[in-house]
PDB file of C-alpha atoms in Angstrom:
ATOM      1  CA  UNK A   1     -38.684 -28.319  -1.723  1.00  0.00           C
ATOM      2  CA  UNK A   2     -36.331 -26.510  -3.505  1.00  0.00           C
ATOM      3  CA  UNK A   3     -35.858 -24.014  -0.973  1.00  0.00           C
ATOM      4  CA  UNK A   4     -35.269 -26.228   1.529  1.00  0.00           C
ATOM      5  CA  UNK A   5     -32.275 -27.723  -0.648  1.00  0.00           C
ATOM      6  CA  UNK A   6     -30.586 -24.603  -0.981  1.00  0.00           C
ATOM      7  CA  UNK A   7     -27.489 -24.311   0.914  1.00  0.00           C
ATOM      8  CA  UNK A   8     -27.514 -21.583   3.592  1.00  0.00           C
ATOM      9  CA  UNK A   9     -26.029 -18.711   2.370  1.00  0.00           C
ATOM     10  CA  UNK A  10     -22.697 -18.039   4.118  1.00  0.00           C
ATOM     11  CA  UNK A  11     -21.768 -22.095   2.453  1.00  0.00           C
ATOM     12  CA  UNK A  12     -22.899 -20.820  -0.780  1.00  0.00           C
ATOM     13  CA  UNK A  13     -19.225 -20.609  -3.084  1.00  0.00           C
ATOM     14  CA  UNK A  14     -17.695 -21.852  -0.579  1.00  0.00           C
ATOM     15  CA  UNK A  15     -15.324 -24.547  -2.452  1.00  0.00           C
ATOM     16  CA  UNK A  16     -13.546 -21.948  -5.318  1.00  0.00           C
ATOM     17  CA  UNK A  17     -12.159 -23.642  -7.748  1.00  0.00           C
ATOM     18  CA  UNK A  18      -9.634 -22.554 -11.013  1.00  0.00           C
ATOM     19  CA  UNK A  19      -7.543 -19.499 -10.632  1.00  0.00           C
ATOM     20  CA  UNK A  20     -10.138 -18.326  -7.617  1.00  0.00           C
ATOM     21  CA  UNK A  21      -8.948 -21.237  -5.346  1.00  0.00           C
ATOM     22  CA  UNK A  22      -5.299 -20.727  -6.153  1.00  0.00           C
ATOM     23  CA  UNK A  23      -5.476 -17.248  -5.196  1.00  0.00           C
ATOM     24  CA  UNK A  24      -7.441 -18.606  -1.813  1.00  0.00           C
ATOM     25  CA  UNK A  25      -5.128 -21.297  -0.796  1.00  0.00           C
ATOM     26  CA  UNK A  26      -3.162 -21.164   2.425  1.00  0.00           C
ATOM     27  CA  UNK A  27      -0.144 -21.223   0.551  1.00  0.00           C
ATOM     28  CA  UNK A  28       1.062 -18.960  -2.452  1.00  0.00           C
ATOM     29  CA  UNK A  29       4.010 -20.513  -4.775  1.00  0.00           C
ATOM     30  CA  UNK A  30       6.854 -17.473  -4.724  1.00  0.00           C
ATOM     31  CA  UNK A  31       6.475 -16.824  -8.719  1.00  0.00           C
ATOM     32  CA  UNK A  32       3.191 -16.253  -7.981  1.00  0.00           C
ATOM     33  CA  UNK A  33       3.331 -14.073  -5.112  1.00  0.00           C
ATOM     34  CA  UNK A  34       5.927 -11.846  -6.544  1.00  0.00           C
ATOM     35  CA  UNK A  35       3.280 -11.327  -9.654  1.00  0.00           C
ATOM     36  CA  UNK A  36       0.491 -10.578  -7.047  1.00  0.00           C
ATOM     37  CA  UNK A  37       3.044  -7.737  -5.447  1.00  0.00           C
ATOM     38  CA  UNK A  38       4.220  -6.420  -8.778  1.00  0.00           C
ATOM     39  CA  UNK A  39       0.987  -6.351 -11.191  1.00  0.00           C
ATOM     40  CA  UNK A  40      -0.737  -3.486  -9.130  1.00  0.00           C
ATOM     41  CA  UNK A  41       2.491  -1.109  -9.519  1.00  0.00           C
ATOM     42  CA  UNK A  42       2.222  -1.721 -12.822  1.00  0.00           C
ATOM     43  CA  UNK A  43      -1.553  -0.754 -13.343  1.00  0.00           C
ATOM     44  CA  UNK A  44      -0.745   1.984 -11.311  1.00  0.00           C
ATOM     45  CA  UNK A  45       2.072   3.119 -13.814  1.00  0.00           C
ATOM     46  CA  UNK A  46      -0.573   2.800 -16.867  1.00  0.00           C
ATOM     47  CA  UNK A  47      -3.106   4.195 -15.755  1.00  0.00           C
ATOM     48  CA  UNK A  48      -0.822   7.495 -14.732  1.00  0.00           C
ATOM     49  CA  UNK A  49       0.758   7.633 -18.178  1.00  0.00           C
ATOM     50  CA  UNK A  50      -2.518   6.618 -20.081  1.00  0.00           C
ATOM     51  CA  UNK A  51      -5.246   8.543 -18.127  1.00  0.00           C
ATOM     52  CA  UNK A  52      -4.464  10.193 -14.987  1.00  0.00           C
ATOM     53  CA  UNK A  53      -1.366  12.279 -16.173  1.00  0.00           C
ATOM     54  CA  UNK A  54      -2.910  13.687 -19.686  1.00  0.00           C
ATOM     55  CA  UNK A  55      -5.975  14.322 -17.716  1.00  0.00           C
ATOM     56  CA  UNK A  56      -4.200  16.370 -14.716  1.00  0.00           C
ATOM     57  CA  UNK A  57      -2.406  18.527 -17.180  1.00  0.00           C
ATOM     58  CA  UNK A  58      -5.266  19.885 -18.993  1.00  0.00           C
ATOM     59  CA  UNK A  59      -6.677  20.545 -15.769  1.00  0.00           C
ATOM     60  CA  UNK A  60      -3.122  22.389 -14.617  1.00  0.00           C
ATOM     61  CA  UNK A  61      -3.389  21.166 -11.045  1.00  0.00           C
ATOM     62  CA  UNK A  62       0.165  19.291  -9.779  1.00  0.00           C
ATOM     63  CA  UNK A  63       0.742  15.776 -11.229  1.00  0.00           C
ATOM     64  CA  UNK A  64       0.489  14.617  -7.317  1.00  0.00           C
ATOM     65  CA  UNK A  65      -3.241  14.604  -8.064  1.00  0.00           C
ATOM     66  CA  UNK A  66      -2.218  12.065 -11.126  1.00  0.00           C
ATOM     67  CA  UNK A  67      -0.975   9.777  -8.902  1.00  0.00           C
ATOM     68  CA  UNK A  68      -3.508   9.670  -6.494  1.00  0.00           C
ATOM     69  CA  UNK A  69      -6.184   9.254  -9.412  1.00  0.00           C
ATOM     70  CA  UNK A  70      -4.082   6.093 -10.407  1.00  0.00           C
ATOM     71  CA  UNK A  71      -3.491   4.780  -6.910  1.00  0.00           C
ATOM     72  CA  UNK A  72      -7.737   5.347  -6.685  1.00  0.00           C
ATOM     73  CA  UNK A  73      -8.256   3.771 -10.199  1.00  0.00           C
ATOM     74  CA  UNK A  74      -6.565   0.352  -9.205  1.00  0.00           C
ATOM     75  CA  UNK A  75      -6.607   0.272  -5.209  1.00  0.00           C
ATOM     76  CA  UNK A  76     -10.083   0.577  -4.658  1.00  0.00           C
ATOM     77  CA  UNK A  77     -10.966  -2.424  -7.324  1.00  0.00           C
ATOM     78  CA  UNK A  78      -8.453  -3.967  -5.810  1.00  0.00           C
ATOM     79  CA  UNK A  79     -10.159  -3.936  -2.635  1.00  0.00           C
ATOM     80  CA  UNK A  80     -13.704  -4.722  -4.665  1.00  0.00           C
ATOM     81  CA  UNK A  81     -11.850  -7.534  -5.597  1.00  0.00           C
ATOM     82  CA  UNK A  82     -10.793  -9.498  -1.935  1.00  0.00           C
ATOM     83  CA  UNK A  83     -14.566  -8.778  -0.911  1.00  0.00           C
ATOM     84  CA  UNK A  84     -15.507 -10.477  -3.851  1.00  0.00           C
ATOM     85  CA  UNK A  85     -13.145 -13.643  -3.624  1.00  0.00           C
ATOM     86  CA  UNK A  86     -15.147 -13.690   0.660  1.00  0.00           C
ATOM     87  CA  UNK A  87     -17.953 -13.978  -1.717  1.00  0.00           C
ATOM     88  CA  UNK A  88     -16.419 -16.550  -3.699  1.00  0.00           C
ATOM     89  CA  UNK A  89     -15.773 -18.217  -0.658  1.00  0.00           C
ATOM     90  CA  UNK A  90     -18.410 -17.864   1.676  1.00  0.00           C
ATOM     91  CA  UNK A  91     -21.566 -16.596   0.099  1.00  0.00           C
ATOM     92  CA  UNK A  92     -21.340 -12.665   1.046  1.00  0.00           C
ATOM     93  CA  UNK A  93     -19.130  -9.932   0.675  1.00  0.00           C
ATOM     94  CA  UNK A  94     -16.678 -10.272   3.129  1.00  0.00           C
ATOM     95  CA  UNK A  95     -13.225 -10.068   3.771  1.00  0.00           C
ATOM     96  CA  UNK A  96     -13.299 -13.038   6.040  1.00  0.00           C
ATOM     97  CA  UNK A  97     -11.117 -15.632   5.316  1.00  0.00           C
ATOM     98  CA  UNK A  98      -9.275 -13.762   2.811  1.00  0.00           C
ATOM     99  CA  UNK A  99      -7.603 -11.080   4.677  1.00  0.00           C
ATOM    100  CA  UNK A 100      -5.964 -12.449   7.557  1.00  0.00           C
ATOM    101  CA  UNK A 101      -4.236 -11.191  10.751  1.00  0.00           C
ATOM    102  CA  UNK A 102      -7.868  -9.918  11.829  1.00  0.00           C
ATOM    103  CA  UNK A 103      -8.489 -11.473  14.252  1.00  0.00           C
ATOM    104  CA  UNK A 104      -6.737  -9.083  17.223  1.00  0.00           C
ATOM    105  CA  UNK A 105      -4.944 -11.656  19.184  1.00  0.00           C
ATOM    106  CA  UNK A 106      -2.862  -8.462  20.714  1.00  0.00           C
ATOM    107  CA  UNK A 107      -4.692  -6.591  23.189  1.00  0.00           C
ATOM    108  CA  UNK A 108      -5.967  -2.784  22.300  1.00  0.00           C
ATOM    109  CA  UNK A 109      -2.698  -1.675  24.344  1.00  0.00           C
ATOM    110  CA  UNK A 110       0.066  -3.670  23.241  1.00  0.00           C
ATOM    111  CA  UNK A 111      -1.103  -2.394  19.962  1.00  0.00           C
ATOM    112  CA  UNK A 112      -1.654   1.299  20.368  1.00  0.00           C
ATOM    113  CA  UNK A 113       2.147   1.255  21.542  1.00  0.00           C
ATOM    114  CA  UNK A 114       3.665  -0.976  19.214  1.00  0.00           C
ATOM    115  CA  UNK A 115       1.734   0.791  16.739  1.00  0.00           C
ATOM    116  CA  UNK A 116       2.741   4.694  17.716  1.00  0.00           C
ATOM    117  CA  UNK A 117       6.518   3.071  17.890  1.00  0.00           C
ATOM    118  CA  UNK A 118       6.016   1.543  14.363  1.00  0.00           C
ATOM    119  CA  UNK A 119       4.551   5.453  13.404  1.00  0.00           C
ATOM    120  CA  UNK A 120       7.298   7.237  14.710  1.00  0.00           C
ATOM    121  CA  UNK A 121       9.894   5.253  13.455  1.00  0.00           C
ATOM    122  CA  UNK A 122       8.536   5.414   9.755  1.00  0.00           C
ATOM    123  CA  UNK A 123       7.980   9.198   9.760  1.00  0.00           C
ATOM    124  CA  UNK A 124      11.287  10.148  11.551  1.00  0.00           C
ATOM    125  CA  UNK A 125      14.024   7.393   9.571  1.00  0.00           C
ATOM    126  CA  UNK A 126      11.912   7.885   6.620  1.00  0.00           C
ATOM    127  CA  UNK A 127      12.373  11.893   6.839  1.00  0.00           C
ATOM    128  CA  UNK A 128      15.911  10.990   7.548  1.00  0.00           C
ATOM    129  CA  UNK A 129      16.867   8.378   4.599  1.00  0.00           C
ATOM    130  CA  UNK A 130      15.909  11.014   2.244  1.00  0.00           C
ATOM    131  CA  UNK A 131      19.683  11.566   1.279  1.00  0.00           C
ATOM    132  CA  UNK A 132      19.944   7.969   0.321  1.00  0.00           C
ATOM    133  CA  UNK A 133      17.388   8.425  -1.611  1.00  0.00           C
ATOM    134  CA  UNK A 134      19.116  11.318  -3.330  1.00  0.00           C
ATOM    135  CA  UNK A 135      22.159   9.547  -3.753  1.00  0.00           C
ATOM    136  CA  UNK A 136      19.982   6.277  -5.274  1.00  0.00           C
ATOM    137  CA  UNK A 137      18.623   8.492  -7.487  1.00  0.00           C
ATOM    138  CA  UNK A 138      21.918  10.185  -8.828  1.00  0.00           C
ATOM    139  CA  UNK A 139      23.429   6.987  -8.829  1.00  0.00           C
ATOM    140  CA  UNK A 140      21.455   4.962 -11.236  1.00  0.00           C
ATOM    141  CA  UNK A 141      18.123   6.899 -11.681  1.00  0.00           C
ATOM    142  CA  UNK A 142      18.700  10.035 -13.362  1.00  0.00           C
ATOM    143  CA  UNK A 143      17.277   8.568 -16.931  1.00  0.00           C
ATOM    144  CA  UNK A 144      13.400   8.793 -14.847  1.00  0.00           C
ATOM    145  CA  UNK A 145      12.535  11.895 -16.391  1.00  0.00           C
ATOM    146  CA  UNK A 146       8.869  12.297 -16.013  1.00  0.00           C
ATOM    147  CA  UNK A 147       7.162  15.162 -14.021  1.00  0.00           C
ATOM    148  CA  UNK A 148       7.782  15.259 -10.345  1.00  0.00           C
ATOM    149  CA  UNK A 149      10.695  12.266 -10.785  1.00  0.00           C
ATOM    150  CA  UNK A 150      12.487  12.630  -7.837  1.00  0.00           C
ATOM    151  CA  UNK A 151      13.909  12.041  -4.569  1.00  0.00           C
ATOM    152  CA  UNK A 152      12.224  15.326  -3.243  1.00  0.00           C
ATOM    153  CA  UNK A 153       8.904  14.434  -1.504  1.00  0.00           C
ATOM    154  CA  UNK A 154       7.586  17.887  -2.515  1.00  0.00           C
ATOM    155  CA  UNK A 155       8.748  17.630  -6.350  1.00  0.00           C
ATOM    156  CA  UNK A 156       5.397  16.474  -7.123  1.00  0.00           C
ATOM    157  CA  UNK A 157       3.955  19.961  -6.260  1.00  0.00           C
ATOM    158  CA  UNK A 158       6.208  22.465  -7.023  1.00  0.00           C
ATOM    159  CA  UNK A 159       5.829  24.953  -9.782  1.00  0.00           C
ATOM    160  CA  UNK A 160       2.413  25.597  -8.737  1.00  0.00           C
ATOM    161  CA  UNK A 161       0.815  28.705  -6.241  1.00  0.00           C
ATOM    162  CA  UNK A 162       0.457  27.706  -3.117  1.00  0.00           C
ATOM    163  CA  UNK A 163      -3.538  28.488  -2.611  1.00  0.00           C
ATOM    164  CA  UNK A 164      -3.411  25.322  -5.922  1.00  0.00           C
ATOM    165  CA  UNK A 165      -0.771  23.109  -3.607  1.00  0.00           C
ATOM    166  CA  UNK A 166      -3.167  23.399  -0.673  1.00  0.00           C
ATOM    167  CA  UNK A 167      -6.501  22.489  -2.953  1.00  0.00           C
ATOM    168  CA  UNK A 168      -4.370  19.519  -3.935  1.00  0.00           C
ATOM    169  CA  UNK A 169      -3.405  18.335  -0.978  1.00  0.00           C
ATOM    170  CA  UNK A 170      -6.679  18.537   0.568  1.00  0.00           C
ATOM    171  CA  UNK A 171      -8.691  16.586  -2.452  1.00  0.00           C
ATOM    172  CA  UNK A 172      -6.458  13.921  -2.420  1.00  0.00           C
ATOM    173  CA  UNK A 173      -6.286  14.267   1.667  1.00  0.00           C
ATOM    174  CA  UNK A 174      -8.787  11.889   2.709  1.00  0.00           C
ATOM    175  CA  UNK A 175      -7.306   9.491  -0.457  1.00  0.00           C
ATOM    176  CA  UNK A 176      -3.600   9.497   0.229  1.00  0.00           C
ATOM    177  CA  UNK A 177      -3.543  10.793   3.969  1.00  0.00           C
ATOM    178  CA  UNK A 178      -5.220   7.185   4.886  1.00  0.00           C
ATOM    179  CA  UNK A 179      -7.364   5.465   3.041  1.00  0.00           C
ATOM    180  CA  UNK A 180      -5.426   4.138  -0.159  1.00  0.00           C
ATOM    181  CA  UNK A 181      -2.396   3.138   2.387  1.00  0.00           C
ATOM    182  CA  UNK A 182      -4.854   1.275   4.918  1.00  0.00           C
ATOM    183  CA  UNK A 183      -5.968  -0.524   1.535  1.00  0.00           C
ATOM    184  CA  UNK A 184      -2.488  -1.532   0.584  1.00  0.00           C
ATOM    185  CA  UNK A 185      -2.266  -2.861   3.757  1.00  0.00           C
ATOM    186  CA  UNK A 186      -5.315  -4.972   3.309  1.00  0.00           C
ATOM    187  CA  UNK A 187      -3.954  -6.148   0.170  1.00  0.00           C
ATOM    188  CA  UNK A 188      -0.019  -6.475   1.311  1.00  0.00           C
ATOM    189  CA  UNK A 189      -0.087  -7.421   4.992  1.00  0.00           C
ATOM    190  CA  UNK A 190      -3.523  -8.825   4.838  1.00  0.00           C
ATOM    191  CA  UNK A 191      -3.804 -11.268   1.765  1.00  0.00           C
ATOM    192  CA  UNK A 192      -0.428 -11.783   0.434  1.00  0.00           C
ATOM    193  CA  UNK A 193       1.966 -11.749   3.755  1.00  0.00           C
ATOM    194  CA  UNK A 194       0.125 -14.295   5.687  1.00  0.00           C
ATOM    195  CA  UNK A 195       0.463 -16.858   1.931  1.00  0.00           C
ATOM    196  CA  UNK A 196       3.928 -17.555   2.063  1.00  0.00           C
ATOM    197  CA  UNK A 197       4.398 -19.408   5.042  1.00  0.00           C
ATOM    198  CA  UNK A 198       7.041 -21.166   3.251  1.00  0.00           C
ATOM    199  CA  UNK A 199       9.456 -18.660   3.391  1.00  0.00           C
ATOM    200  CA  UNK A 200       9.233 -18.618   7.279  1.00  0.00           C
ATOM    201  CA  UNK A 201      11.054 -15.688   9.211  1.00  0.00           C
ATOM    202  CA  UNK A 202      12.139 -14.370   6.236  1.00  0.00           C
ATOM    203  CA  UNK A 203       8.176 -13.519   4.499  1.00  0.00           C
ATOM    204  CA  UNK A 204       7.728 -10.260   5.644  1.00  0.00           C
ATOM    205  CA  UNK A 205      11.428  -9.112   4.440  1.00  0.00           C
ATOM    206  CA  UNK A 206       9.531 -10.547   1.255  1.00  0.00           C
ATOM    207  CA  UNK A 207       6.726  -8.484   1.339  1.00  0.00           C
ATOM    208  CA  UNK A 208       8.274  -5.605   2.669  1.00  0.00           C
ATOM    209  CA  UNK A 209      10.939  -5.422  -0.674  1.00  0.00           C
ATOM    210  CA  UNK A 210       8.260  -6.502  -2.666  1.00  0.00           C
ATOM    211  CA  UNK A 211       5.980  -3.899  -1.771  1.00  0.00           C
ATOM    212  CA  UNK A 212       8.812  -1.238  -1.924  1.00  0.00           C
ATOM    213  CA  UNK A 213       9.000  -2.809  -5.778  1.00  0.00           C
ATOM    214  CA  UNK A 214       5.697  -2.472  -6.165  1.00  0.00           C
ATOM    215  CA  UNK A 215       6.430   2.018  -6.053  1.00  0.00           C
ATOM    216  CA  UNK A 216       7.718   1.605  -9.577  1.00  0.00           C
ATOM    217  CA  UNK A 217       6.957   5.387  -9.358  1.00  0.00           C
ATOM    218  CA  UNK A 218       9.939   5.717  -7.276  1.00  0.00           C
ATOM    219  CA  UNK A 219      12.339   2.909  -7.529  1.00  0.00           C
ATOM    220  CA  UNK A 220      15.538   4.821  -6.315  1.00  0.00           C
ATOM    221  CA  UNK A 221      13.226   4.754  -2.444  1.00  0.00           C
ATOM    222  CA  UNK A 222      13.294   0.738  -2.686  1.00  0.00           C
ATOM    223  CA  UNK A 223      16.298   0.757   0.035  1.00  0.00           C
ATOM    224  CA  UNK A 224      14.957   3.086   2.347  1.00  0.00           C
ATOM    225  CA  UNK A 225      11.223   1.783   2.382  1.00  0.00           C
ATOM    226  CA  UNK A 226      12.995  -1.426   3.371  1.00  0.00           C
ATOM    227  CA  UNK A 227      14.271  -0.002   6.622  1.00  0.00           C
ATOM    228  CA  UNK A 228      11.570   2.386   7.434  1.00  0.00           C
ATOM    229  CA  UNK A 229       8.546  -0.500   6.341  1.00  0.00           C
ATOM    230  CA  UNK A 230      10.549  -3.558   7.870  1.00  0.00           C
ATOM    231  CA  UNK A 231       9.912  -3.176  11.575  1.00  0.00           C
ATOM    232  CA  UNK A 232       5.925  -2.920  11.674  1.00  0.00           C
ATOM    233  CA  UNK A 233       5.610  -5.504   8.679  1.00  0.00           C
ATOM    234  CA  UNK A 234       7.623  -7.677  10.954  1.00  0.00           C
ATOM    235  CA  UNK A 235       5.564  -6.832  13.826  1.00  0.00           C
ATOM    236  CA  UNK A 236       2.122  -7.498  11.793  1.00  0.00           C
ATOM    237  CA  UNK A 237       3.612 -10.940  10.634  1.00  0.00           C
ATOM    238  CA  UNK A 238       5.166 -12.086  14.172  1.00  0.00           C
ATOM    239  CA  UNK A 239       1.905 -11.079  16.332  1.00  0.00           C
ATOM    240  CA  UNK A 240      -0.485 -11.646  13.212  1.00  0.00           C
ATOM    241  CA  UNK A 241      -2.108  -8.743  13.858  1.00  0.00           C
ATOM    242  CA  UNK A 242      -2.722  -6.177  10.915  1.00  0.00           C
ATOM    243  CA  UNK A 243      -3.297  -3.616  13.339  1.00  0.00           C
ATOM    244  CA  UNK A 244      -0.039  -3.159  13.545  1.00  0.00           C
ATOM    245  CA  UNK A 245       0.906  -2.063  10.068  1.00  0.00           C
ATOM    246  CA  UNK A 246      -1.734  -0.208   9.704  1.00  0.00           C
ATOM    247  CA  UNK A 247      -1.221   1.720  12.636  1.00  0.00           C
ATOM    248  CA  UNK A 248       2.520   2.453  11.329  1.00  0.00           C
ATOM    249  CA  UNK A 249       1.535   3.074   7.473  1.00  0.00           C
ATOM    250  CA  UNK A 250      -1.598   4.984   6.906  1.00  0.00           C
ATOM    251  CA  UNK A 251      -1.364   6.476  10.327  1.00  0.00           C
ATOM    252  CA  UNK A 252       2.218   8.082   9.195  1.00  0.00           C
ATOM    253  CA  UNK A 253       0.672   8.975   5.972  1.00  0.00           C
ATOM    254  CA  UNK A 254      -2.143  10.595   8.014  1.00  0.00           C
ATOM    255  CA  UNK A 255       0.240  12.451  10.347  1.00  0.00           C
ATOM    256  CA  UNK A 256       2.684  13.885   7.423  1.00  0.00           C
ATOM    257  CA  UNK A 257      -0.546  14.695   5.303  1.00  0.00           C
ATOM    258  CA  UNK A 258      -2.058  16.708   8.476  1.00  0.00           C
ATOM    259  CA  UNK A 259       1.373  18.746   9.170  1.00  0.00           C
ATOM    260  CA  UNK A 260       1.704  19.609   5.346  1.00  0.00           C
ATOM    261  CA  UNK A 261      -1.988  20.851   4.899  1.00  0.00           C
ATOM    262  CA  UNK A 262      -1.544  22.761   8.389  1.00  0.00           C
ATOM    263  CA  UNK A 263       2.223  24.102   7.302  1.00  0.00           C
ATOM    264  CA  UNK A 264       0.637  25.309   3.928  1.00  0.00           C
ATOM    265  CA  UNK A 265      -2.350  26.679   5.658  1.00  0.00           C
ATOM    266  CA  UNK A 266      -0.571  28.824   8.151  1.00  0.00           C
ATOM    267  CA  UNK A 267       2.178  29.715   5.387  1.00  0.00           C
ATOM    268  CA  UNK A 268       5.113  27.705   8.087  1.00  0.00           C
ATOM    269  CA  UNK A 269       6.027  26.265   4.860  1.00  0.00           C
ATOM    270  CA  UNK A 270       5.659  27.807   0.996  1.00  0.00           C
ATOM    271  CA  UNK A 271       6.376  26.047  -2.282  1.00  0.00           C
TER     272      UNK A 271
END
């Protein structure tokens, strides 16, 4: 009997309630949803400066390897984390109902070309912004002064041979090239974005600066993430379709990882 009074299991959890429901709800207050952008960043940060770094330096591989440790450390819990609130919710790990814009309302076309548009145009105007970034960082961020700080996409590697560089790059490869990016977009695009339908046409110029906020690592790049992110953030939002955004962000990350490894390789390109 009572078996047969158990609730199936995809009903099981599923009315949250406390601090689960409020991160649930259809709606996230702005307070709220700038602390849900901003507290990874700052995990991130800690567990660099706390773990990742001290450990990386006894090792005497590049401090880019500390950063992807501490983007690993907190992204992948992070993404532990949404499965469990589908549990919460439904019964089962899932990420049902939690991230959104998954449903693929755009057909596989429209998205393979807004998506390779959205690609380009983040590798090529981010490439291109980089001397904004160097004057940002001149301007007001000169006081950052820990290993790698920088406007320099490479600083994070140099001083090191280049047979080390390449052994890097290719550990943290399948880490930075795509997955931790496609999980930020999960997190970003996915869960928060699709909360704040308050703020109408302008939430994804929300999430977009708030996610460039979120790089404490590299504040002086806020400005130019904002031009370079905007487009396919606005794309994911206005279609809802995460496809999108994921197609711009990890795949550019994939594409500039693959052309580094292959420039080191071939020795196109020495540190």
């Amino acid at each position: 009997m009572a078996t047969a009074m158990r609730p199936p299991a995809d009903t099981q959890g599923a009315q949250p309630k406390g601090f689960v429901a409020k991160l649930l709800a259809d709606r996230h207050s702005v307070p709220f949803s700038i602390a849900l952008h901003l507290v990874p960043g700052a995990a991130i940060v800690a567990v660099y400066a706390f773990v990742a770094a001290p450990l990386v330096r006894a090792m005497d591989f590049p401090i880019f390897l500390a950063w992807a440790i501490a983007l690993a450390v907190v992204l992948f819990p992070l993404q532990l984390f949404l499965l469990w609130l589908g549990k919460k919710q439904t019964g089962r790990f899932t990420m049902k109902g939690v991230v959104h814009y998954r449903d693929k309302p755009v057909s596989r076309g429209k998205v393979f070309w807004l998506g390779a548009a959205c690609l380009v145009w983040m590798t090529v105007v981010s490439l291109s912004l980089t001397p904004l970034d160097n004057i940002v960082y001149d301007w007001f961020f000169t006081w950052v002064d820990y290993q790698g700080a920088g406007p320099d996409g490479t600083a994070y590697l140099q001083g090191y041979s280049q047979d080390l560089v390449l052994t890097t790059l290719l550990i943290c490869a399948p880490f930075t090239g795509f997955t931790l990016p496609l999980l930020e977009e999960y997190y970003f695009r996915g869960f928060l974005l699709p909360r704040l339908p308050q703020l109408g046409k302008w939430a994804p110029f929300f999430n977009t600066f708030f996610f460039s906020v979120y790089h404490f690592w590299a504040p002086w790049t806020v400005l130019s993430k904002l031009v370079f992110l905007y487009p396919g953030v606005w794309l994911a939002w206005k279609k809802q379709d995460i496809r999108i955004s994921i197609a711009m962000h990890p795949g550019s990350a994939l594409l500039m990882t693959l052309v580094g490894v292959i420039a080191l390789a071939s020795g196109a390109y020495s540190m």
